Amino acid sequence: MSDKKLHVIPLGGLGEFGMHMMAIRYGDDIIVVDAGMMFPEAELLGVDIVTPDLTFLKENRRHVRALLLTHGHEDHIGAVAFFLAEFNVPVYATAFTLSLVERRLEEYDVEKEPTLRPVKPKDIVEIGPFKVEFIHVTHSIVSCVALAITTPLGVIIHTGDFKVDPTPTDNELFDLHTLADYGKRGVLLLLSDSTNADRPGYSESERAVRPRLEDIFNRAPQRLFVSCFSSSIHRLQQIIDLSQDFGRKVAFAGRSMVAVTEIAHNHGFLNIPDGVLIRPQDVMDSKPSKVTVLISGT
């Protein structure tokens, strides 16, 4: 046994929705998991976003080695620009997540060019005394990973956010086998949290939504306006597919919706058949029964 201690320091995201950030320290090395933001409560008048307190990291600046991101939701990547303004360290995440980060960084003036290092599930990276394996998990956004962080004292499993979907629409299954392998070998600490994780029961598969959406498409006599998170790529794909089946054109409305669907399409996560898309300004000139509008943002 080493005389060095392993420290796990939550800097946000515990007991609240959003602002996820966790520092893990062993000896003189610190890695940070996620850098999220949170929308303000009603009493925070004039505040646009709330970010984690970076004081601990600033006080230990020379020990911070890397930032690891589990997925691309704002409560996990919304504060990356603020983090990179203070720390010039590499950022590890899947390519899709990094594209969302790059979109965010365009809105801020980060002095130094960030070092963005794309990873894939099953990749293993070594950062100081830490060896990190990225494990694919299913969630309401694509390209999510859990982290298996091997330290000199044992393994930490950080699940990120997840929903165990046995039949995901993209057929990319939750990698339960890799997690089970770590379980057999022994895990020192499990850090597992996801929205409503403390409620009994389980969530239905994303595929369960399609029959209900089909029913709406069957009954809608005129324009269909569908509002959902722009990051819910699987949901968007189902609506695009149904629109094509029912002979409807699709318009994306809202800055967030347009930006994220473009990124998802570029990465191959969103299939948009030729001739399906129309511009938002063309919606009013199209036959109402032949239009679906996907809308998101403020």
Short mmCIF file of C-alpha atoms in Angstrom, two decimals:
data_model
loop_
_atom_site.label_atom_id
_atom_site.label_comp_id
_atom_site.label_asym_id
_atom_site.label_seq_id
_atom_site.Cartn_x
_atom_site.Cartn_y
_atom_site.Cartn_z
CA MET A 1 0.00 0.00 0.00
CA SER A 2 1.18 3.47 -0.83
CA ASP A 3 1.23 6.14 1.86
CA LYS A 4 -0.37 8.52 -0.68
CA LYS A 5 -4.08 9.15 -0.36
CA LEU A 6 -6.80 9.21 -2.98
CA HIS A 7 -9.01 12.29 -2.78
CA VAL A 8 -12.42 12.61 -4.47
CA ILE A 9 -13.60 16.21 -4.38
CA PRO A 10 -17.02 17.16 -5.83
CA LEU A 11 -16.98 20.79 -6.96
CA GLY A 12 -20.59 20.80 -8.13
CA GLY A 13 -23.44 18.55 -9.19
CA LEU A 14 -24.16 16.77 -5.91
CA GLY A 15 -27.61 17.43 -4.48
CA GLU A 16 -28.51 19.73 -7.37
CA PHE A 17 -29.46 19.53 -11.03
CA GLY A 18 -26.51 20.66 -13.11
CA MET A 19 -23.03 22.11 -12.60
CA HIS A 20 -21.33 18.70 -12.57
CA MET A 21 -17.63 18.71 -11.76
CA MET A 22 -15.52 16.20 -9.85
CA ALA A 23 -11.81 16.41 -9.03
CA ILE A 24 -9.88 13.20 -8.34
CA ARG A 25 -6.43 13.55 -6.80
CA TYR A 26 -3.68 11.09 -6.07
CA GLY A 27 -0.39 12.52 -4.82
CA ASP A 28 0.59 15.46 -7.03
CA ASP A 29 -1.83 14.66 -9.85
CA ILE A 30 -5.43 15.83 -10.33
CA ILE A 31 -7.86 14.89 -13.08
CA VAL A 32 -11.22 16.63 -13.43
CA VAL A 33 -14.40 14.89 -14.60
CA ASP A 34 -16.96 17.12 -16.39
CA ALA A 35 -17.36 20.89 -16.26
CA GLY A 36 -21.05 21.72 -16.33
CA MET A 37 -23.28 24.72 -15.78
CA MET A 38 -26.61 25.16 -14.07
CA PHE A 39 -29.49 27.50 -14.81
CA PRO A 40 -30.14 29.98 -11.99
CA GLU A 41 -32.85 29.57 -9.39
CA ALA A 42 -35.61 32.18 -9.22
CA GLU A 43 -33.84 34.21 -6.53
CA LEU A 44 -30.70 34.73 -8.67
CA LEU A 45 -32.02 37.76 -10.53
CA GLY A 46 -29.88 38.90 -13.46
CA VAL A 47 -27.77 35.72 -13.44
CA ASP A 48 -27.61 33.83 -16.75
CA ILE A 49 -25.75 30.68 -15.71
CA VAL A 50 -24.15 29.23 -12.58
CA THR A 51 -20.77 27.47 -12.81
CA PRO A 52 -18.70 25.41 -10.35
CA ASP A 53 -16.35 27.12 -7.89
CA LEU A 54 -12.84 26.56 -9.27
CA THR A 55 -11.03 27.86 -6.17
CA PHE A 56 -9.69 24.43 -5.12
CA LEU A 57 -8.32 23.79 -8.60
CA LYS A 58 -6.78 27.26 -8.82
CA GLU A 59 -5.04 26.71 -5.48
CA ASN A 60 -3.62 23.46 -6.87
CA ARG A 61 -3.14 24.70 -10.43
CA ARG A 62 0.20 22.99 -11.06
CA HIS A 63 -1.27 19.58 -10.23
CA VAL A 64 -4.23 19.67 -12.68
CA ARG A 65 -3.46 17.26 -15.54
CA ALA A 66 -6.60 16.85 -17.68
CA LEU A 67 -10.35 17.33 -18.08
CA LEU A 68 -12.46 14.27 -18.93
CA LEU A 69 -16.03 14.69 -20.24
CA THR A 70 -18.66 11.95 -20.01
CA HIS A 71 -21.18 13.42 -22.49
CA GLY A 72 -22.39 16.57 -24.17
CA HIS A 73 -25.27 17.83 -22.04
CA GLU A 74 -24.91 21.43 -20.87
CA ASP A 75 -24.87 20.42 -17.21
CA HIS A 76 -21.65 18.54 -18.00
CA ILE A 77 -19.91 20.73 -20.62
CA GLY A 78 -21.44 24.20 -20.12
CA ALA A 79 -18.51 25.46 -18.00
CA VAL A 80 -15.68 24.07 -20.15
CA ALA A 81 -14.86 27.53 -21.52
CA PHE A 82 -14.50 28.92 -17.99
CA PHE A 83 -12.31 25.96 -17.02
CA LEU A 84 -10.06 26.35 -20.08
CA ALA A 85 -9.69 30.07 -19.39
CA GLU A 86 -7.86 29.02 -16.20
CA PHE A 87 -6.18 25.71 -17.09
CA ASN A 88 -4.27 24.82 -20.24
CA VAL A 89 -4.70 21.03 -20.04
CA PRO A 90 -5.95 18.45 -22.57
CA VAL A 91 -9.68 17.67 -22.79
CA TYR A 92 -10.67 14.04 -23.43
CA ALA A 93 -14.13 13.18 -24.77
CA THR A 94 -15.85 11.48 -27.68
CA ALA A 95 -15.68 13.31 -31.02
CA PHE A 96 -19.36 14.30 -30.88
CA THR A 97 -19.01 15.73 -27.36
CA LEU A 98 -15.90 17.67 -28.40
CA SER A 99 -17.79 19.15 -31.37
CA LEU A 100 -20.44 20.43 -28.96
CA VAL A 101 -17.64 21.86 -26.80
CA GLU A 102 -16.07 23.58 -29.82
CA ARG A 103 -19.43 25.17 -30.64
CA ARG A 104 -19.57 26.49 -27.06
CA LEU A 105 -15.97 27.77 -27.18
CA GLU A 106 -16.81 29.88 -30.25
CA GLU A 107 -18.95 32.04 -27.96
CA TYR A 108 -16.06 32.76 -25.57
CA ASP A 109 -12.65 34.31 -25.99
CA VAL A 110 -10.32 31.55 -24.80
CA GLU A 111 -6.76 32.87 -25.13
CA LYS A 112 -4.92 29.61 -25.79
CA GLU A 113 -5.95 27.06 -28.42
CA PRO A 114 -7.45 24.17 -26.41
CA THR A 115 -5.99 20.68 -26.71
CA LEU A 116 -9.02 18.52 -27.58
CA ARG A 117 -8.32 14.78 -27.69
CA PRO A 118 -11.10 12.61 -29.13
CA VAL A 119 -11.55 9.13 -27.67
CA LYS A 120 -13.74 6.16 -28.50
CA PRO A 121 -15.36 3.58 -26.19
CA LYS A 122 -12.81 0.95 -25.10
CA ASP A 123 -9.94 3.45 -25.51
CA ILE A 124 -7.55 3.63 -22.55
CA VAL A 125 -5.49 6.73 -21.76
CA GLU A 126 -2.81 7.16 -19.11
CA ILE A 127 -2.65 10.48 -17.25
CA GLY A 128 -0.02 10.49 -14.53
CA PRO A 129 -0.87 7.68 -12.08
CA PHE A 130 -4.38 7.29 -13.58
CA LYS A 131 -5.33 4.83 -16.30
CA VAL A 132 -8.78 5.68 -17.71
CA GLU A 133 -10.94 3.39 -19.85
CA PHE A 134 -13.94 4.86 -21.66
CA ILE A 135 -17.06 2.67 -21.59
CA HIS A 136 -20.10 3.22 -23.82
CA VAL A 137 -23.38 3.90 -22.00
CA THR A 138 -26.85 4.71 -23.33
CA HIS A 139 -28.51 8.00 -22.46
CA SER A 140 -30.84 10.61 -23.96
CA ILE A 141 -27.89 12.06 -25.91
CA VAL A 142 -25.60 10.06 -28.17
CA SER A 143 -21.94 9.19 -27.69
CA CYS A 144 -21.86 8.96 -23.87
CA VAL A 145 -19.20 7.22 -21.82
CA ALA A 146 -18.64 6.02 -18.30
CA LEU A 147 -15.10 6.15 -16.91
CA ALA A 148 -13.16 3.31 -15.31
CA ILE A 149 -10.33 5.13 -13.54
CA THR A 150 -7.59 2.80 -12.33
CA THR A 151 -5.53 4.37 -9.53
CA PRO A 152 -2.64 2.94 -7.47
CA LEU A 153 -5.18 2.20 -4.69
CA GLY A 154 -7.94 0.65 -6.80
CA VAL A 155 -10.55 1.32 -9.47
CA ILE A 156 -13.07 4.17 -9.47
CA ILE A 157 -16.10 3.76 -11.74
CA HIS A 158 -17.68 7.09 -12.71
CA THR A 159 -20.85 6.27 -14.67
CA GLY A 160 -21.68 9.74 -15.94
CA ASP A 161 -25.40 10.08 -16.75
CA PHE A 162 -27.08 7.03 -18.23
CA LYS A 163 -30.28 5.16 -18.99
CA VAL A 164 -29.92 1.41 -19.42
CA ASP A 165 -31.77 1.05 -22.74
CA PRO A 166 -31.92 -2.63 -23.82
CA THR A 167 -33.10 -1.70 -27.34
CA PRO A 168 -31.55 1.67 -28.30
CA THR A 169 -32.70 3.05 -31.64
CA ASP A 170 -29.11 3.15 -32.97
CA ASN A 171 -28.44 -0.44 -31.77
CA GLU A 172 -25.38 0.76 -29.81
CA LEU A 173 -25.83 -1.23 -26.61
CA PHE A 174 -24.87 -0.17 -23.10
CA ASP A 175 -21.54 -1.93 -22.45
CA LEU A 176 -22.62 -3.79 -19.33
CA HIS A 177 -20.05 -6.53 -20.00
CA THR A 178 -17.07 -4.23 -19.45
CA LEU A 179 -18.62 -2.87 -16.25
CA ALA A 180 -19.24 -6.45 -15.09
CA ASP A 181 -15.60 -7.33 -15.76
CA TYR A 182 -14.47 -4.48 -13.53
CA GLY A 183 -16.97 -5.64 -10.91
CA LYS A 184 -15.47 -9.14 -10.93
CA ARG A 185 -11.97 -7.75 -10.50
CA GLY A 186 -13.02 -5.44 -7.70
CA VAL A 187 -14.02 -1.78 -7.57
CA LEU A 188 -12.81 0.58 -4.86
CA LEU A 189 -15.46 3.26 -5.43
CA LEU A 190 -18.61 3.58 -7.55
CA LEU A 191 -19.70 7.12 -8.43
CA SER A 192 -23.10 6.66 -10.03
CA ASP A 193 -25.80 9.23 -10.48
CA SER A 194 -28.39 10.08 -13.09
CA THR A 195 -31.61 12.08 -13.04
CA ASN A 196 -34.34 10.21 -11.10
CA ALA A 197 -31.89 7.42 -10.20
CA ASP A 198 -33.43 7.32 -6.73
CA ARG A 199 -36.89 6.49 -8.07
CA PRO A 200 -37.87 2.80 -8.20
CA GLY A 201 -38.57 1.03 -11.50
CA TYR A 202 -37.00 1.63 -14.88
CA SER A 203 -37.44 3.86 -17.91
CA GLU A 204 -38.85 2.42 -21.11
CA SER A 205 -36.66 2.10 -24.17
CA GLU A 206 -36.53 5.02 -26.59
CA ARG A 207 -38.22 2.70 -29.10
CA ALA A 208 -41.37 2.76 -26.95
CA VAL A 209 -41.92 6.36 -28.01
CA ARG A 210 -42.44 5.58 -31.70
CA PRO A 211 -45.98 4.07 -31.52
CA ARG A 212 -47.16 7.09 -29.55
CA LEU A 213 -45.58 9.49 -32.01
CA GLU A 214 -47.12 7.48 -34.87
CA ASP A 215 -50.53 7.98 -33.33
CA ILE A 216 -49.98 11.75 -33.23
CA PHE A 217 -48.86 11.80 -36.86
CA ASN A 218 -51.94 9.79 -37.82
CA ARG A 219 -54.32 12.19 -36.09
CA ALA A 220 -52.68 15.56 -36.90
CA PRO A 221 -54.67 17.31 -39.66
CA GLN A 222 -52.32 20.27 -40.11
CA ARG A 223 -48.85 21.43 -39.09
CA LEU A 224 -47.02 19.48 -36.40
CA PHE A 225 -44.77 21.39 -33.99
CA VAL A 226 -42.52 19.10 -31.97
CA SER A 227 -40.51 20.59 -29.12
CA CYS A 228 -37.70 18.60 -27.50
CA PHE A 229 -34.12 19.02 -26.38
CA SER A 230 -31.92 19.56 -29.42
CA SER A 231 -29.49 17.01 -27.94
CA SER A 232 -32.08 14.20 -28.07
CA ILE A 233 -30.74 12.90 -31.36
CA HIS A 234 -32.55 9.54 -31.18
CA ARG A 235 -35.88 11.33 -30.69
CA LEU A 236 -35.15 13.70 -33.57
CA GLN A 237 -34.32 10.74 -35.82
CA GLN A 238 -37.65 9.09 -35.06
CA ILE A 239 -39.53 12.29 -35.89
CA ILE A 240 -37.61 12.74 -39.16
CA ASP A 241 -38.33 9.11 -40.10
CA LEU A 242 -42.03 9.45 -39.30
CA SER A 243 -42.25 12.72 -41.22
CA GLN A 244 -40.83 10.98 -44.27
CA ASP A 245 -43.25 8.05 -43.84
CA PHE A 246 -46.21 10.47 -43.66
CA GLY A 247 -45.03 12.63 -46.55
CA ARG A 248 -44.15 15.64 -44.42
CA LYS A 249 -41.26 18.05 -44.89
CA VAL A 250 -39.19 18.93 -41.80
CA ALA A 251 -37.98 22.36 -40.68
CA PHE A 252 -35.51 22.91 -37.84
CA ALA A 253 -36.30 26.05 -35.83
CA GLY A 254 -34.13 27.57 -33.11
CA ARG A 255 -30.40 28.26 -32.93
CA SER A 256 -29.66 25.28 -30.71
CA MET A 257 -31.69 22.88 -32.87
CA VAL A 258 -29.99 24.00 -36.09
CA ALA A 259 -26.46 23.83 -34.62
CA VAL A 260 -26.77 20.45 -32.87
CA THR A 261 -28.54 18.68 -35.75
CA GLU A 262 -25.80 19.88 -38.09
CA ILE A 263 -23.11 18.48 -35.77
CA ALA A 264 -24.99 15.19 -35.33
CA HIS A 265 -25.47 14.86 -39.10
CA ASN A 266 -21.77 15.53 -39.74
CA HIS A 267 -20.82 12.78 -37.27
CA GLY A 268 -23.25 10.27 -38.81
CA PHE A 269 -25.61 10.17 -35.82
CA LEU A 270 -28.52 11.75 -37.69
CA ASN A 271 -29.74 10.47 -41.05
CA ILE A 272 -31.61 13.15 -43.01
CA PRO A 273 -32.94 11.84 -46.36
CA ASP A 274 -32.57 14.10 -49.39
CA GLY A 275 -35.54 16.35 -50.01
CA VAL A 276 -36.97 16.14 -46.49
CA LEU A 277 -35.59 19.41 -45.06
CA ILE A 278 -37.06 22.83 -45.73
CA ARG A 279 -36.07 26.23 -44.38
CA PRO A 280 -38.08 27.68 -41.47
CA GLN A 281 -39.05 30.64 -43.66
CA ASP A 282 -40.68 28.22 -46.12
CA VAL A 283 -43.01 26.66 -43.53
CA MET A 284 -45.85 29.12 -44.11
CA ASP A 285 -45.71 28.58 -47.88
CA SER A 286 -46.02 24.79 -47.55
CA LYS A 287 -49.26 22.82 -47.27
CA PRO A 288 -49.99 22.62 -43.50
CA SER A 289 -50.67 18.87 -43.53
CA LYS A 290 -47.25 18.29 -45.10
CA VAL A 291 -45.02 20.05 -42.55
CA THR A 292 -43.31 19.09 -39.29
CA VAL A 293 -41.41 21.75 -37.33
CA LEU A 294 -38.75 20.60 -34.86
CA ILE A 295 -38.20 23.44 -32.42
CA SER A 296 -35.89 24.01 -29.46
CA GLY A 297 -34.02 26.74 -27.65
CA THR A 298 -35.27 29.82 -25.81
#
